[in-house]
Coordinates of C-alpha atoms in Angstrom, one line a residue:
Chain A
M8 CA -18.3 28.5 -6.3
P9 CA -20.2 25.5 -7.6
V10 CA -22.5 23.5 -5.8
M11 CA -21.3 20.0 -4.8
T12 CA -24.0 17.1 -4.1
R13 CA -23.2 15.1 -1.1
S14 CA -21.9 12.3 -3.1
Q15 CA -19.8 14.6 -5.2
A16 CA -18.2 15.9 -2.3
A17 CA -17.7 12.6 -0.5
A18 CA -16.1 11.3 -3.7
A19 CA -14.0 14.6 -3.8
S20 CA -13.0 14.0 -0.5
R21 CA -12.0 10.3 -0.7
R22 CA -10.0 11.5 -3.9
R23 CA -8.2 14.3 -1.8
D24 CA -7.6 11.9 0.9
L25 CA -5.8 9.6 -1.7
E26 CA -3.9 12.4 -3.1
A27 CA -2.7 13.6 0.2
R28 CA -1.6 10.2 1.1
R29 CA 0.4 10.2 -2.2
G30 CA 1.8 13.2 -1.2
V31 CA 0.1 15.4 -3.7
H32 CA -1.6 18.0 -2.2
V33 CA -4.9 19.0 -3.8
R34 CA -7.7 20.8 -2.3
T35 CA -11.0 21.6 -4.0
V36 CA -12.5 23.4 -1.0
V37 CA -10.6 25.9 0.6
R38 CA -11.6 27.9 3.5
S39 CA -9.7 30.5 5.3
R40 CA -7.8 28.8 8.2
K41 CA -7.4 32.2 9.8
P42 CA -7.4 31.5 13.7
R43 CA -10.3 32.7 15.2
R44 CA -11.2 33.9 18.8
A45 CA -12.5 31.1 20.8
A46 CA -15.7 33.2 21.5
D47 CA -16.5 33.1 17.8
V48 CA -16.9 29.3 17.7
V49 CA -18.5 28.6 21.0
V50 CA -21.9 27.0 20.1
A51 CA -24.9 28.2 21.6
R52 CA -27.4 25.4 22.8
S53 CA -30.8 25.8 23.8
P54 CA -31.7 24.4 27.3
E55 CA -33.6 21.4 25.5
E56 CA -30.5 20.6 23.3
V57 CA -28.5 20.3 26.5
K58 CA -30.8 18.1 28.3
K59 CA -31.2 15.9 25.1
A60 CA -27.5 15.8 24.8
A61 CA -27.1 14.8 28.5
R62 CA -29.5 12.1 28.0
S63 CA -27.7 10.7 25.0
V64 CA -24.5 10.7 27.0
R65 CA -25.8 8.8 29.7
R66 CA -27.3 6.3 27.2
R67 CA -23.9 5.9 25.5
R68 CA -22.2 5.5 28.6
G69 CA -24.5 2.6 29.2
N70 CA -23.7 1.0 26.1
S71 CA -20.1 1.4 26.5
K72 CA -20.0 -1.3 29.3
A73 CA -21.1 -4.0 26.7
T74 CA -17.9 -5.3 24.9
A75 CA -20.0 -6.3 21.9
G76 CA -22.6 -3.8 21.2
E77 CA -25.5 -3.7 18.7
R78 CA -23.0 -2.7 15.9
H79 CA -20.5 -5.0 14.5
I80 CA -17.4 -4.2 12.4
S81 CA -18.5 -6.0 9.5
S82 CA -21.3 -3.6 9.2
L83 CA -18.6 -0.8 7.8
C84 CA -18.4 -0.9 4.1
D85 CA -15.2 -2.0 2.4
D86 CA -13.9 1.3 1.8
L87 CA -14.0 2.3 5.4
L88 CA -12.4 -1.1 6.3
L89 CA -9.5 -0.4 4.1
Q90 CA -9.3 3.0 5.2
I91 CA -8.9 1.4 8.6
F92 CA -6.1 -0.9 7.5
L93 CA -4.0 1.9 5.9
H94 CA -3.5 2.9 9.6
L95 CA -2.1 -0.1 10.8
P96 CA 1.5 0.3 11.8
S97 CA 3.1 -2.4 9.5
A98 CA 2.6 -5.1 6.8
A99 CA 2.8 -7.8 9.5
T100 CA -0.1 -6.4 11.4
L101 CA -2.0 -6.0 8.1
V102 CA -1.3 -9.9 7.4
R103 CA -2.6 -10.9 11.0
A104 CA -5.7 -8.7 10.5
A105 CA -6.1 -10.7 7.3
C106 CA -6.0 -13.9 9.3
A107 CA -8.7 -12.7 11.5
C108 CA -11.4 -12.5 8.9
P109 CA -11.8 -13.9 5.4
A110 CA -13.9 -11.0 4.3
W111 CA -11.1 -8.5 5.5
R112 CA -8.7 -10.6 3.4
R113 CA -10.9 -10.5 0.4
G114 CA -11.0 -6.7 0.7
M115 CA -7.6 -6.2 1.0
A116 CA -6.8 -8.7 -1.9
S117 CA -9.4 -7.2 -4.3
S118 CA -8.1 -3.5 -4.2
P119 CA -4.9 -3.1 -6.0
D120 CA -5.1 0.6 -5.2
F121 CA -5.4 -0.4 -1.5
R122 CA -2.2 -2.4 -1.8
R123 CA -0.3 0.3 -3.6
R124 CA -1.3 3.0 -1.0
F125 CA -0.4 0.7 1.9
R126 CA 2.9 0.1 0.4
S127 CA 3.6 3.9 -0.1
L128 CA 2.7 4.4 3.6
H129 CA 4.7 1.4 4.6
P130 CA 7.8 1.2 2.8
S131 CA 9.5 -2.2 3.1
P132 CA 12.3 -2.2 5.0
L133 CA 15.6 -3.8 4.1
L134 CA 16.0 -6.9 6.3
G135 CA 19.1 -8.0 5.2
L136 CA 20.9 -9.6 2.1
F137 CA 21.6 -13.0 0.8
T138 CA 25.4 -13.6 -0.1
S139 CA 27.0 -16.5 -1.8
D140 CA 30.4 -14.7 -2.2
A141 CA 32.9 -17.7 -1.3
S142 CA 35.7 -15.0 -0.5
S143 CA 33.6 -13.2 2.1
S144 CA 34.3 -13.9 5.7
I145 CA 30.6 -13.8 6.6
V146 CA 29.6 -17.0 4.7
A147 CA 29.3 -19.8 7.0
A148 CA 31.3 -22.9 6.3
G149 CA 29.3 -25.8 4.7
S150 CA 26.8 -23.4 3.4
P151 CA 27.8 -21.2 0.4
T152 CA 24.7 -19.0 0.8
T153 CA 24.1 -16.9 4.0
F154 CA 21.5 -14.3 5.2
V155 CA 23.3 -11.3 6.8
P156 CA 20.4 -9.2 8.5
T157 CA 20.6 -5.6 8.7
L158 CA 20.6 -3.8 12.1
P159 CA 17.0 -3.9 13.7
H160 CA 15.1 -1.1 12.4
D161 CA 13.2 1.5 14.8
G162 CA 9.6 0.7 14.9
D163 CA 9.9 -2.2 12.7
D164 CA 10.4 -4.9 15.3
D165 CA 7.0 -6.2 14.4
L166 CA 7.9 -6.9 11.1
A167 CA 11.4 -8.1 11.7
A168 CA 10.0 -10.7 14.1
A169 CA 7.3 -11.7 11.7
A170 CA 10.0 -12.1 9.0
V171 CA 12.1 -14.0 11.3
H172 CA 9.4 -16.3 12.7
G173 CA 7.5 -16.6 9.4
G174 CA 10.3 -16.8 6.8
D175 CA 12.6 -19.4 6.0
L176 CA 15.9 -17.2 6.0
S177 CA 18.3 -20.1 6.3
L178 CA 16.5 -21.8 3.4
T179 CA 16.0 -25.1 5.2
S180 CA 13.2 -26.1 2.8
L181 CA 15.8 -26.6 0.2
P182 CA 17.6 -30.1 -0.1
A183 CA 21.0 -29.7 1.5
G184 CA 24.0 -28.9 -0.7
G185 CA 25.9 -26.0 -2.4
W186 CA 23.2 -23.6 -3.3
R187 CA 24.3 -20.3 -4.5
V188 CA 22.3 -17.3 -5.3
I189 CA 22.2 -16.4 -9.0
S190 CA 22.9 -12.7 -8.6
N191 CA 20.6 -9.9 -10.0
S192 CA 18.2 -12.6 -11.0
C193 CA 16.2 -12.4 -7.8
R194 CA 12.8 -10.6 -8.1
L195 CA 9.4 -10.2 -6.4
G196 CA 11.0 -11.8 -3.0
N197 CA 12.1 -15.0 -5.0
L198 CA 15.6 -16.1 -4.9
L199 CA 16.9 -18.0 -7.9
L200 CA 19.5 -20.6 -6.7
H201 CA 21.9 -22.6 -8.5
N202 CA 23.5 -26.1 -7.3
R203 CA 26.6 -26.9 -9.3
E204 CA 27.2 -30.2 -7.4
V205 CA 23.8 -31.8 -8.4
Q206 CA 23.4 -29.6 -11.5
S207 CA 20.2 -28.2 -10.2
L208 CA 18.2 -25.1 -10.3
A209 CA 15.6 -24.0 -7.4
V210 CA 13.7 -20.9 -6.6
I211 CA 12.5 -20.1 -3.1
N212 CA 10.5 -17.2 -1.6
P213 CA 12.4 -17.0 1.8
M214 CA 9.6 -14.9 3.3
S215 CA 7.2 -17.5 3.0
R216 CA 7.1 -20.7 4.9
Q217 CA 7.1 -23.6 2.4
P218 CA 6.8 -27.4 3.0
T219 CA 10.2 -28.9 3.2
S220 CA 9.0 -32.2 1.2
E221 CA 8.2 -32.0 -2.6
C222 CA 5.3 -29.9 -3.5
E223 CA 2.1 -31.6 -4.3
G224 CA 2.3 -32.3 -8.1
G225 CA 5.2 -30.2 -8.8
R226 CA 9.0 -30.3 -8.3
R227 CA 11.0 -27.6 -6.1
V228 CA 14.1 -28.4 -8.1
L229 CA 14.9 -28.2 -11.8
D230 CA 17.4 -31.0 -12.7
L231 CA 19.6 -29.1 -15.3
A232 CA 21.0 -32.4 -16.7
S233 CA 17.3 -33.5 -17.8
R234 CA 17.0 -30.4 -19.9
K235 CA 17.4 -31.1 -23.7
N236 CA 20.3 -28.8 -24.5
T237 CA 21.8 -29.7 -27.9
L238 CA 24.5 -27.4 -27.8
G239 CA 27.3 -28.5 -25.5
G240 CA 29.8 -26.4 -23.7
G241 CA 27.6 -23.4 -22.9
H242 CA 26.2 -21.7 -19.9
F243 CA 22.8 -20.3 -18.7
I244 CA 21.5 -17.3 -16.9
G245 CA 18.1 -17.3 -15.1
A246 CA 15.5 -14.6 -14.6
V247 CA 12.6 -14.6 -12.2
L248 CA 9.8 -13.0 -14.2
S249 CA 7.0 -10.8 -12.8
S250 CA 3.5 -11.8 -13.5
Q251 CA 2.2 -11.6 -16.8
D252 CA -0.7 -9.3 -15.9
S253 CA -1.4 -7.5 -13.0
S254 CA -4.8 -9.1 -12.4
S255 CA -3.6 -12.7 -12.0
S256 CA -0.5 -11.5 -9.7
S257 CA -1.3 -13.7 -6.8
S258 CA -2.0 -17.0 -9.1
P259 CA 0.7 -19.3 -8.8
S260 CA 0.6 -20.3 -12.8
S261 CA 1.9 -16.6 -13.2
R262 CA 5.3 -17.0 -11.2
R263 CA 7.6 -18.0 -14.0
V264 CA 11.3 -18.1 -14.5
M265 CA 13.3 -17.6 -17.8
L266 CA 16.5 -19.4 -18.3
V267 CA 18.8 -18.0 -21.1
D268 CA 21.3 -20.4 -22.6
H269 CA 24.3 -19.4 -24.3
A270 CA 26.7 -21.4 -26.3
G271 CA 29.1 -19.9 -28.9
S272 CA 27.1 -17.3 -30.8
K273 CA 23.7 -18.8 -30.2
M274 CA 21.1 -18.2 -27.5
K275 CA 17.8 -19.8 -26.5
A276 CA 15.4 -18.8 -24.3
T277 CA 13.0 -21.0 -22.1
I278 CA 10.2 -20.0 -19.6
Y279 CA 9.3 -22.4 -16.8
S280 CA 6.6 -22.3 -14.3
M281 CA 8.2 -21.5 -11.0
D282 CA 6.2 -24.0 -9.1
T283 CA 6.3 -27.3 -11.3
W284 CA 9.4 -26.4 -13.5
E285 CA 7.5 -27.6 -16.4
V286 CA 8.2 -25.4 -19.6
S287 CA 5.2 -23.2 -19.2
S288 CA 3.7 -23.4 -22.8
A289 CA 4.6 -24.6 -26.1
A290 CA 5.4 -20.9 -27.3
A291 CA 7.7 -20.5 -24.2
V292 CA 10.7 -21.9 -25.7
T293 CA 12.9 -20.5 -28.6
P294 CA 14.8 -22.4 -31.1
W295 CA 18.8 -21.5 -31.0
V296 CA 19.1 -18.0 -32.3
D297 CA 22.4 -16.7 -33.8
V298 CA 23.2 -13.5 -32.2
P299 CA 26.2 -11.7 -34.0
A300 CA 29.1 -11.0 -32.3
L301 CA 28.0 -12.8 -29.0
P302 CA 31.3 -13.3 -27.3
D303 CA 31.7 -17.0 -26.5
R304 CA 34.8 -16.1 -24.3
V305 CA 36.0 -13.1 -22.8
D306 CA 39.7 -13.0 -22.0
G307 CA 39.7 -16.7 -21.9
H308 CA 36.9 -17.1 -19.4
A309 CA 33.4 -17.8 -19.9
P310 CA 31.5 -14.4 -20.2
H311 CA 30.2 -13.1 -16.9
G312 CA 26.6 -12.0 -17.6
V313 CA 23.4 -11.3 -15.6
A314 CA 20.0 -11.3 -16.8
V315 CA 17.2 -9.0 -15.5
E316 CA 13.5 -8.8 -16.2
L317 CA 12.1 -5.4 -16.6
N318 CA 8.8 -4.2 -18.1
G319 CA 8.0 -7.5 -20.0
S320 CA 11.5 -8.0 -21.5
V321 CA 14.6 -10.1 -20.0
Y322 CA 17.7 -8.1 -20.6
Y323 CA 21.2 -10.3 -20.9
V324 CA 23.9 -8.3 -19.9
L325 CA 27.5 -9.4 -20.8
E326 CA 30.5 -7.5 -19.5
N327 CA 32.6 -6.1 -22.0
Y328 CA 30.2 -6.8 -24.8
G329 CA 29.3 -3.8 -26.7
H330 CA 25.6 -4.9 -26.8
I331 CA 22.7 -6.0 -24.7
V332 CA 20.3 -8.7 -25.8
S333 CA 16.9 -8.4 -24.8
I334 CA 13.9 -11.0 -25.0
D335 CA 10.5 -10.1 -25.0
T336 CA 8.6 -12.4 -22.4
T337 CA 5.5 -12.5 -24.3
T338 CA 6.7 -12.9 -28.1
M339 CA 9.8 -14.6 -27.3
E340 CA 11.5 -12.2 -29.8
F341 CA 15.2 -11.5 -29.5
A342 CA 16.6 -7.9 -30.0
V343 CA 20.2 -6.8 -29.9
I344 CA 20.6 -3.3 -28.5
E345 CA 24.2 -1.6 -29.4
L346 CA 25.6 0.3 -26.7
P347 CA 27.4 3.5 -27.2
E348 CA 31.1 3.6 -27.1
C349 CA 31.5 5.2 -24.0
V350 CA 30.0 2.3 -22.1
S351 CA 31.1 -0.7 -23.9
R352 CA 34.2 -1.6 -21.5
K353 CA 32.6 -0.8 -18.5
S354 CA 30.5 -2.2 -15.7
L355 CA 27.0 -2.5 -16.4
G356 CA 23.5 -2.8 -14.8
V357 CA 19.9 -2.7 -15.9
G358 CA 17.4 -1.4 -13.8
E359 CA 14.3 1.0 -13.6
T360 CA 13.9 4.6 -12.6
K361 CA 11.5 5.6 -10.2
D362 CA 8.8 6.0 -12.6
G363 CA 9.3 2.5 -14.2
T364 CA 11.4 3.3 -17.1
T365 CA 14.1 0.8 -18.0
C366 CA 17.4 2.2 -17.9
L367 CA 21.0 1.2 -18.0
V368 CA 23.6 2.1 -15.2
Y369 CA 27.3 2.1 -16.0
S370 CA 30.4 2.7 -14.1
D371 CA 33.9 2.9 -14.7
G372 CA 35.0 2.9 -11.2
R373 CA 34.9 6.8 -11.0
D374 CA 31.8 8.1 -12.8
V375 CA 28.3 6.6 -12.9
G376 CA 26.2 7.3 -15.9
V377 CA 22.7 6.5 -16.7
L378 CA 21.3 5.9 -20.2
M379 CA 17.6 5.5 -21.2
H380 CA 16.7 3.4 -24.1
T381 CA 14.3 4.8 -26.5
R382 CA 12.4 3.3 -29.5
E383 CA 14.0 5.8 -31.8
E384 CA 17.1 4.6 -33.6
D385 CA 19.2 7.7 -32.5
G386 CA 17.1 8.7 -29.5
D387 CA 19.1 7.6 -26.7
A388 CA 19.0 9.9 -24.2
H389 CA 22.3 10.3 -22.6
G390 CA 23.0 11.9 -19.1
L391 CA 26.3 11.6 -17.4
R392 CA 26.9 12.5 -13.8
N393 CA 30.0 12.2 -11.7
G394 CA 29.3 9.5 -9.1
Chain B
M26 CA -42.8 44.9 13.9
E27 CA -42.6 42.9 10.7
V28 CA -46.2 43.4 10.2
D29 CA -45.9 46.8 9.5
K30 CA -43.0 46.4 7.2
G31 CA -43.4 45.3 3.2
K32 CA -43.3 41.6 2.4
G33 CA -40.0 42.4 0.2
E34 CA -38.5 44.0 3.1
A35 CA -39.3 41.5 5.5
E36 CA -37.8 39.0 3.1
E37 CA -34.7 41.0 2.7
T38 CA -34.3 41.2 6.5
R39 CA -34.5 37.3 6.9
K40 CA -31.9 36.7 4.1
V41 CA -29.5 39.2 5.8
A42 CA -30.3 37.5 9.1
E43 CA -29.5 34.0 7.5
A44 CA -26.0 35.2 6.1
D45 CA -25.1 36.9 9.3
R46 CA -25.8 33.8 11.5
D47 CA -22.6 32.1 12.9
T48 CA -24.1 28.6 13.2
V49 CA -25.8 26.2 11.0
T50 CA -28.5 23.7 12.5
L51 CA -28.1 20.2 11.7
K52 CA -30.9 17.4 11.8
S53 CA -30.2 13.9 12.6
S54 CA -32.1 10.9 11.1
D55 CA -34.0 10.7 14.2
G56 CA -35.1 14.5 14.1
K57 CA -32.9 15.9 16.8
L58 CA -31.3 19.6 16.3
F59 CA -27.8 20.4 16.6
E60 CA -26.1 23.8 16.2
V61 CA -22.6 24.0 15.0
S62 CA -20.4 26.8 14.2
K63 CA -20.7 27.5 10.5
E64 CA -17.0 28.4 10.3
A65 CA -15.9 25.1 11.9
A66 CA -18.5 23.2 9.9
A67 CA -17.2 24.5 6.8
R68 CA -13.5 24.1 7.6
L69 CA -13.9 20.5 8.8
S70 CA -16.4 18.9 6.6
T71 CA -16.0 19.2 2.7
V72 CA -19.9 18.3 2.5
L73 CA -21.1 21.0 4.8
A74 CA -18.8 23.5 3.2
G75 CA -20.3 22.8 -0.2
M76 CA -23.8 23.0 1.2
I77 CA -22.9 26.5 2.8
A78 CA -21.5 27.7 -0.1
G79 CA -24.3 26.4 -2.4
G80 CA -26.9 27.9 0.2
S81 CA -28.6 24.5 0.7
I82 CA -28.3 24.8 4.4
D83 CA -31.8 24.9 6.0
D84 CA -32.4 27.2 8.8
N85 CA -34.7 25.2 10.5
G86 CA -32.3 22.1 10.5
T87 CA -30.5 20.7 7.5
D88 CA -31.6 17.1 7.1
L89 CA -28.6 14.4 7.5
K90 CA -30.8 11.5 7.2
Q91 CA -27.8 9.1 7.4
I92 CA -26.5 10.1 10.5
G93 CA -28.2 9.1 13.9
S94 CA -28.3 11.7 16.7
E95 CA -25.6 10.1 19.1
A96 CA -23.0 10.2 16.0
L97 CA -24.2 13.7 15.0
E98 CA -23.7 15.0 18.6
N99 CA -20.1 13.6 18.4
V100 CA -19.5 15.2 15.1
V101 CA -20.7 18.6 16.6
D102 CA -18.7 18.1 19.7
Y103 CA -15.6 17.4 17.8
C104 CA -16.2 20.6 15.7
N105 CA -16.5 22.6 18.8
K106 CA -13.4 21.0 20.6
H107 CA -11.3 21.1 17.3
A108 CA -12.4 25.0 17.0
N109 CA -11.5 25.5 20.3
S110 CA -8.3 23.6 20.6
I111 CA -6.5 25.2 17.8
P112 CA -4.5 28.2 18.9
S113 CA -2.9 30.2 16.1
A114 CA 0.6 28.6 16.3
A115 CA -0.8 25.0 16.1
L116 CA -3.0 25.9 13.4
I117 CA -0.1 27.3 11.3
S118 CA 2.2 24.3 12.0
S119 CA -0.6 21.9 11.2
S120 CA -1.4 23.3 7.9
I121 CA 2.2 22.9 6.9
S122 CA 2.8 19.5 8.1
F123 CA -0.5 18.5 6.4
N124 CA 1.1 18.9 3.2
T125 CA 4.0 16.5 3.5
A126 CA 2.7 14.0 6.6
P127 CA 0.7 11.3 5.4
F128 CA -1.0 11.2 8.8
K129 CA -0.7 13.5 11.6
E130 CA -0.6 11.6 14.9
P131 CA -3.8 12.4 16.9
E132 CA -3.5 15.3 19.3
E133 CA -4.0 14.6 23.1
W134 CA -7.7 15.9 23.0
E135 CA -8.3 13.9 19.7
R136 CA -7.2 10.8 21.5
K137 CA -9.2 11.5 24.6
F138 CA -12.2 12.3 22.2
V139 CA -12.1 8.8 20.7
D140 CA -10.9 6.8 23.6
R141 CA -14.3 7.6 25.5
L142 CA -16.4 6.1 22.7
S143 CA -17.8 2.6 22.7
H144 CA -17.4 0.5 19.6
D145 CA -20.9 1.2 18.5
A146 CA -20.4 4.8 18.8
L147 CA -16.9 4.7 16.9
F148 CA -18.4 2.7 14.0
D149 CA -21.2 5.2 13.7
L150 CA -18.7 8.4 13.8
V151 CA -16.5 6.7 11.2
E152 CA -19.5 6.4 8.7
A153 CA -20.7 10.0 9.7
A154 CA -17.1 11.3 9.3
N155 CA -17.1 9.6 5.8
F156 CA -20.4 10.9 4.7
L157 CA -19.8 14.3 5.7
G158 CA -16.2 14.4 4.1
M159 CA -14.5 15.2 7.3
E160 CA -10.9 14.1 6.4
R161 CA -9.2 14.5 9.8
L162 CA -12.2 13.1 11.9
L163 CA -12.0 10.1 9.7
D164 CA -8.4 9.5 10.0
V165 CA -8.6 9.8 13.7
T166 CA -11.5 7.4 14.0
C167 CA -9.8 5.0 11.6
H168 CA -6.6 5.2 13.5
K169 CA -8.2 4.4 16.8
I170 CA -10.0 1.3 15.2
S171 CA -6.7 0.3 13.7
E172 CA -4.9 0.5 17.3
M173 CA -7.3 -2.0 18.6
M174 CA -5.8 -4.4 16.0
K175 CA -2.1 -3.2 16.5
G176 CA 0.2 -6.0 18.1
K177 CA -2.4 -8.6 18.4
S178 CA -2.8 -12.1 17.0
P179 CA -5.5 -13.0 14.7
D180 CA -7.3 -14.6 17.5
Q181 CA -7.1 -11.6 19.6
I182 CA -8.6 -9.4 16.8
R183 CA -11.4 -11.5 16.5
E184 CA -12.1 -11.2 20.1
V185 CA -11.9 -7.6 20.3
F186 CA -14.3 -7.4 17.4
N187 CA -16.4 -10.3 18.3
I188 CA -15.7 -11.9 14.9
K189 CA -16.4 -15.6 14.2
N190 CA -13.5 -17.5 13.0
D191 CA -14.7 -18.4 9.3
Y192 CA -11.3 -19.7 8.4
T193 CA -10.1 -23.6 8.1
K194 CA -6.9 -24.3 9.5
E195 CA -5.8 -25.0 5.8
E196 CA -6.9 -21.6 4.6
L197 CA -5.0 -20.0 7.4
E198 CA -1.8 -21.8 6.5
E199 CA -2.3 -20.8 2.9
I200 CA -2.2 -17.2 3.9
R201 CA 0.9 -17.6 5.8
Q202 CA 2.3 -18.7 2.6
E203 CA 0.9 -15.7 0.7
L204 CA 2.5 -13.4 3.3
A205 CA 4.9 -12.1 0.5
W206 CA 2.1 -10.2 -1.2
A207 CA 2.1 -7.5 1.5
F208 CA 5.6 -6.6 0.8
Y209 CA 6.4 -7.2 -3.0
D210 CA 3.1 -7.8 -5.0
D211 CA 2.1 -5.2 -7.7

C-alpha cells in the first residue's frame, strides 16, 4: 500500500467525506471491519499514564465550568466551520447562523461547494403553490393570485415558520390590483406577475421581505404601455433568467427577465434588469425577427405559449405549433427547432433532466414522452414511455 | 540475553516484536504518550492507517505535534470506546447504512462522549479529528457544535459562542432579503 502523507490522507479523507455525502461511496483506505473480541482492543496504560489522565480530566472539568473558555469558535478554520454548518437541521437555521457572525456568512457565501452540499443534504420542501386560476374555488375573491400552502412537513416546522414570518406569501409589497402569475415563467424563487388592468409587469421573490415602497433608484413595476412596441396587436410572454454566470449569482445586476413579443409572424426579445426594469444593455434587445410559420392565431385565439429559460436559452413553446423558438440569452440569436410529427399537436413542456440536460416533455393525455434535443440535425434521441 | 545473540538476530527479534504489537503509541504536542489499539486506530483514522501501513509509526511515541494532550486523550478515549461499543450486529448494520445515509445520528455513547466536553475541549477535538482523518469523530463533534446553534436566534447563537455582534442593523436587514439564496441559488 502506498504511503500517504498526513496532508494527503487528510485531503483524501475530506474528499471521501464529500463523496459520501453526495452518495458516492469511495474508500481509499479499507481495513477489515471484522468484529473483534473486546479483549483485543483494551488499551494497556501504565500507572503513570493513568495518573496523567486523571490529572488532565480534573483540569478539564475545571475548565468546563467557564462558559467562555480560552478557545473561541472563530479559531476554527473555515473548512471546519462549514463542516459544522452542514450538520444544521435546516436552511432557516443556517440563515440565522449567518446572521450571528459576518465571518460565518462570508464563509458560506464564498463556497459554492458548501452551498451545493448543504442543499443536497437539505432538499427544499414544497411550501405550497401560487395559483391565478380564476375558475378555482381556492382563489380568494378580490385577489386573483393566492398562495396555497401544502400540509406541514415533519421536521420542517422551523423552515415553514421562517418562510411564513420572513416571506411575503400574500404579495403585500405589490401595488393592489389584479396581479396574475405568468405560468411557467417563475424561476429561482421569483414570481413574474402581470396586471392586465394597469398594463404592468412585476417580479417578486415571495420568500424575501421587500420594502413596500418603491425601490431606491429602481422601479418595482414595468409599465407595459411605456414600451415602444411598434407592432400593434401582439402579445408577449416573459421568462425569469438565471444568472449570467455562477460567480455573480448573488449580484442584483444579474437578475434579469426576458420578454418575448410576438405579433403576426414576427418576434422580438428584450432583456430587462429585474430590479430597475431598464433594458439591461444595448445588446439586450433584438429587432423584430421574422419567424416562419409562426401562428398569429390558433383556432381563432391568440396562441397560448410559455417561455422557459434553460441553460442560457429561452424556449418559446406554443401549443399546436410544430416548432419551438429558442433565443440565446447571450447572443440574442433566434433559432427554430422543428418538432417531430408525433408531438406537434400535443401538450408540451420544456424542462431539464436531473443532470441538467434540456428536454421536451409531451403528452396526449394518455402517454407521456420525453425528447432530448441534440446538436446534430438528425440526432434527436427519442424515448417514449407510457404514462 | 540479547548480549549473547548476534546483532542481526536481535534486530530481527525487535522487528517481529514491533509487528506483533497490538497498540501504537502516540505523542501529543506537549510530549505526553498515549497508547491506542492498532486495530482501532487504523480503522477510525485514515492518517494513522496510512502511517501504520507505511511503517512510519515510532515505537517510542509517534509525534502528533498538532494535537495537545487533552485532545489526544479524547481521541484515544473515543477509539477505545468505539472499539468496545461495537458488537458484531451493530458493526454490520452500521457499515451498510454508511453507504447511503449522509450522516448517521450519534449513538448514545457518542452523545455522552461529546456532551461532557467543554467548548474548548470540543473545538480541540474537532481539529484533532480533522487532522487525523477521523471521519466519524469529526461528524460527531461537528454535529454536537451544530446542535448548539439549533433552534436559536442570531442573538442566542452569539451568546452561546461568545461572539461579538459585528453586524450593523442595515446589514442584518440585507441578509434577511438575501434569505432566498439558501433555497434557490446555484
